CSV table of C-alpha atoms in Angstrom, one decimal:
chain,number,residue,atom,x,y,z
V,1,GLN,CA,92.0,111.8,164.1
V,2,VAL,CA,88.6,112.2,162.5
V,3,LYS,CA,87.1,111.2,165.9
V,4,GLU,CA,89.2,113.8,167.6
V,5,GLN,CA,87.9,116.4,165.1
V,6,GLN,CA,84.3,115.4,165.7
V,7,LYS,CA,84.8,115.7,169.4
V,8,ARG,CA,86.3,119.2,169.1
V,9,ASN,CA,83.4,120.2,166.8
V,10,GLU,CA,80.9,119.0,169.4
V,11,GLU,CA,82.6,120.9,172.2
V,12,VAL,CA,82.5,124.3,170.4
V,13,GLN,CA,79.1,123.9,168.7
V,14,ASP,CA,78.3,127.6,168.7
V,15,MET,CA,81.8,128.8,167.7
V,16,PRO,CA,82.8,126.7,164.6
V,17,GLU,CA,85.4,129.3,163.7
V,18,LEU,CA,87.5,127.9,166.6
V,19,VAL,CA,87.6,124.5,165.1
V,20,ARG,CA,90.2,123.6,162.5
V,21,ASP,CA,89.4,120.6,160.3
V,22,PHE,CA,91.9,118.8,158.1
V,23,LEU,CA,91.4,117.8,154.5
V,24,ASP,CA,91.4,114.1,153.8
V,25,PRO,CA,94.0,113.6,151.1
V,26,ALA,CA,91.8,111.0,149.4
V,27,GLU,CA,88.8,113.2,149.3
V,28,PHE,CA,90.8,116.2,148.0
V,29,TYR,CA,92.3,114.0,145.3
V,30,ARG,CA,88.8,112.9,144.3
V,31,GLN,CA,87.7,116.6,144.2
V,32,VAL,CA,90.7,117.5,142.0
V,33,LYS,CA,89.8,114.8,139.6
V,34,ASN,CA,86.0,115.4,139.6
V,35,ILE,CA,85.9,119.2,139.7
V,36,CYS,CA,89.0,120.1,137.6
V,37,GLY,CA,89.3,117.0,135.4
V,38,ILE,CA,92.9,116.5,136.4
V,39,ASN,CA,94.5,113.1,135.9
V,40,PHE,CA,98.2,114.0,135.7
V,41,PHE,CA,100.3,115.0,138.7
V,42,CYS,CA,103.9,116.1,138.9
V,43,GLY,CA,106.2,118.2,141.0
V,44,VAL,CA,108.7,118.5,143.8
V,45,PRO,CA,107.5,117.2,147.1
V,46,ASP,CA,107.1,119.6,150.0
V,47,SER,CA,106.7,118.8,153.7
V,48,LEU,CA,103.5,120.8,153.8
V,49,LEU,CA,102.1,118.6,151.0
V,50,LYS,CA,103.6,115.3,152.2
V,51,ASP,CA,100.2,113.6,153.0
V,52,PHE,CA,98.6,114.6,149.7
V,53,CYS,CA,101.8,113.6,147.8
V,54,ALA,CA,101.8,110.2,149.7
V,55,TYR,CA,98.2,109.6,148.7
V,56,VAL,CA,99.0,110.4,145.0
V,57,THR,CA,102.1,108.2,145.0
V,58,ALA,CA,100.1,105.3,146.4
V,59,ASN,CA,97.0,105.7,144.2
V,60,VAL,CA,98.0,107.2,140.9
V,61,PRO,CA,99.7,105.0,138.2
V,62,SER,CA,103.4,106.0,137.7
V,63,SER,CA,102.5,107.0,134.1
V,64,HIS,CA,100.3,109.8,135.6
V,65,HIS,CA,102.5,110.9,138.5
V,66,ILE,CA,106.0,112.0,138.1
V,67,ILE,CA,108.3,113.4,140.8
V,68,THR,CA,110.6,115.8,139.0
V,69,ALA,CA,114.1,117.0,139.7
V,70,ASN,CA,113.0,120.6,139.8
V,71,GLU,CA,109.9,122.7,139.6
V,72,GLY,CA,110.6,124.0,136.1
V,73,SER,CA,110.6,120.4,134.8
V,74,ALA,CA,107.2,119.9,136.4
V,75,ILE,CA,105.8,122.9,134.6
V,76,GLY,CA,107.2,121.6,131.3
V,77,LEU,CA,105.6,118.2,132.0
V,78,ALA,CA,102.3,119.8,132.8
V,79,CYS,CA,102.5,121.9,129.6
V,80,GLY,CA,103.2,118.8,127.5
V,81,SER,CA,100.4,116.9,129.2
V,82,TYR,CA,97.9,119.6,128.4
V,83,MET,CA,99.1,119.8,124.8
V,84,GLY,CA,98.7,116.1,124.4
V,85,THR,CA,95.4,115.6,126.3
V,86,GLY,CA,93.6,118.9,126.5
V,87,GLN,CA,93.3,118.4,130.3
V,88,PRO,CA,95.1,120.5,132.9
V,89,SER,CA,97.6,118.9,135.3
V,90,LEU,CA,98.3,119.5,139.0
V,91,VAL,CA,101.9,120.7,139.7
V,92,TYR,CA,102.9,120.6,143.4
V,93,LEU,CA,105.9,122.5,144.8
V,94,GLN,CA,107.2,124.4,147.7
V,95,ASN,CA,107.2,128.1,147.5
V,96,SER,CA,111.0,128.2,147.4
V,97,GLY,CA,110.6,126.6,144.0
V,98,LEU,CA,108.7,129.6,142.6
V,99,GLY,CA,111.9,131.0,141.1
V,100,ASN,CA,112.4,127.8,139.2
V,101,ILE,CA,109.0,128.2,137.5
V,102,VAL,CA,109.3,131.8,136.3
V,103,ASN,CA,110.7,131.0,132.8
V,104,PRO,CA,108.5,128.0,131.9
V,105,ILE,CA,105.4,129.7,133.3
V,106,MET,CA,106.0,133.0,131.5
V,107,SER,CA,107.3,131.6,128.2
V,108,LEU,CA,104.9,128.6,127.9
V,109,ALA,CA,101.9,128.5,130.2
V,110,ALA,CA,100.9,132.2,130.6
V,111,PRO,CA,97.7,133.5,129.1
V,112,GLY,CA,98.6,135.2,125.8
V,113,VAL,CA,101.6,133.0,125.2
V,114,TYR,CA,100.5,129.3,124.8
V,115,SER,CA,97.7,129.7,127.4
V,116,LEU,CA,98.2,126.3,129.1
V,117,PRO,CA,96.1,125.9,132.2
V,118,MET,CA,97.4,124.0,135.2
V,119,LEU,CA,96.7,123.8,138.9
V,120,LEU,CA,99.6,124.8,141.1
V,121,LEU,CA,99.5,123.3,144.7
V,122,ILE,CA,102.1,125.3,146.6
V,123,GLY,CA,103.3,124.9,150.2
V,124,TRP,CA,102.6,128.3,151.7
V,125,ARG,CA,105.6,130.1,153.1
V,126,GLY,CA,106.4,133.7,152.1
V,127,GLU,CA,104.7,136.0,149.5
V,128,PRO,CA,102.7,134.1,146.8
V,129,ALA,CA,101.7,137.1,144.7
V,130,ALA,CA,105.2,137.8,143.4
V,131,LEU,CA,104.6,136.1,140.0
V,132,GLY,CA,101.1,137.6,139.4
V,133,ILE,CA,99.6,134.1,139.3
V,134,PRO,CA,96.1,134.2,140.8
V,135,PHE,CA,95.8,132.2,144.0
V,136,GLN,CA,93.9,131.5,147.2
V,137,PRO,CA,94.6,129.5,150.3
V,138,LEU,CA,93.3,125.9,150.2
V,139,PRO,CA,90.6,125.6,152.9
V,140,ASP,CA,91.1,122.7,155.3
V,141,TYR,CA,87.6,121.4,155.0
V,142,HIS,CA,85.8,119.5,152.2
V,143,ASP,CA,83.2,122.1,151.0
V,144,GLY,CA,85.8,124.9,151.1
V,145,ALA,CA,88.3,122.8,149.1
V,146,GLY,CA,85.6,122.1,146.5
V,147,GLN,CA,84.7,125.8,146.2
V,148,ALA,CA,88.4,126.6,145.8
V,149,LEU,CA,88.7,124.0,143.0
V,150,GLU,CA,85.6,125.3,141.3
V,151,THR,CA,87.2,128.8,141.3
V,152,ALA,CA,90.5,127.4,140.0
V,153,LYS,CA,88.7,125.5,137.2
V,154,ARG,CA,86.7,128.6,136.1
V,155,TYR,CA,89.9,130.6,135.9
V,156,MET,CA,91.8,127.8,134.1
V,157,GLU,CA,89.0,127.4,131.6
V,158,THR,CA,88.5,131.1,130.9
V,159,ALA,CA,92.0,132.6,131.2
V,160,LYS,CA,93.8,129.4,130.0
V,161,GLY,CA,96.6,130.1,132.5
V,162,PRO,CA,98.0,128.8,135.8
V,163,TYR,CA,96.1,129.1,139.1
V,164,ALA,CA,97.6,128.3,142.5
V,165,LEU,CA,96.2,126.9,145.7
V,166,LEU,CA,98.4,127.6,148.7
V,167,VAL,CA,98.7,124.9,151.4
V,168,LYS,CA,99.2,125.8,155.0
V,169,ARG,CA,100.9,123.5,157.6
V,170,GLN,CA,98.6,120.7,158.7
V,171,THR,CA,96.0,121.2,156.0
V,172,PHE,CA,95.7,117.5,155.2
V,173,LEU,CA,94.9,114.5,157.5
V,174,PRO,CA,98.0,112.3,157.8
V,175,TYR,CA,98.3,109.6,155.2
V,176,SER,CA,101.0,106.9,155.2
V,177,LEU,CA,102.1,105.1,152.1
V,178,PRO,CA,101.2,101.4,152.3
V,179,LYS,CA,104.3,99.1,152.3
V,180,ARG,CA,104.6,97.0,149.1
V,181,ASN,CA,106.6,93.8,148.8
V,182,GLY,CA,110.0,94.5,147.2
V,183,ASP,CA,109.5,98.2,147.1
V,184,ALA,CA,112.0,99.9,149.4
V,185,ALA,CA,110.8,103.4,148.3
V,186,ALA,CA,107.3,102.9,149.5
V,187,GLY,CA,108.2,102.6,153.2
């Protein structure tokens, strides 16, 4: 796929706005760690985030990646992780789960309550501004993703509250979980 992208880029040299790149899940993961200092990941998988979630599942120790039963539980885990480590977490969810995070966000994480920063990675469907959480779409190219993470980091450091990156369909390059011996869930 990378070669296909390069070919498309060459074909439309003077009109780069016509070319859509895709984020490499591994590179985005490295940016999340390096820019935001995030080492803990939790949430409810979403089809728009499947490639990033697959990469995290394959490359993050299970002690630092927890798939939760619901989005509110993920927010609670992220809050606890921040309180224990002083480092923000990444919570991934589909936007249909926004209703499940209202209470834990507003009663725990919100600035002015306990002020617990976390990065929300939300599959983008519908209206994201409903909760008043600052957000931006996650660009589908390396430099743009890095800039978005820098913005999120600044907000989380200054406001001490949640910040959301919204993920459109086909933002990430495909990533397949490697098969492991004796692990039926990895396939």
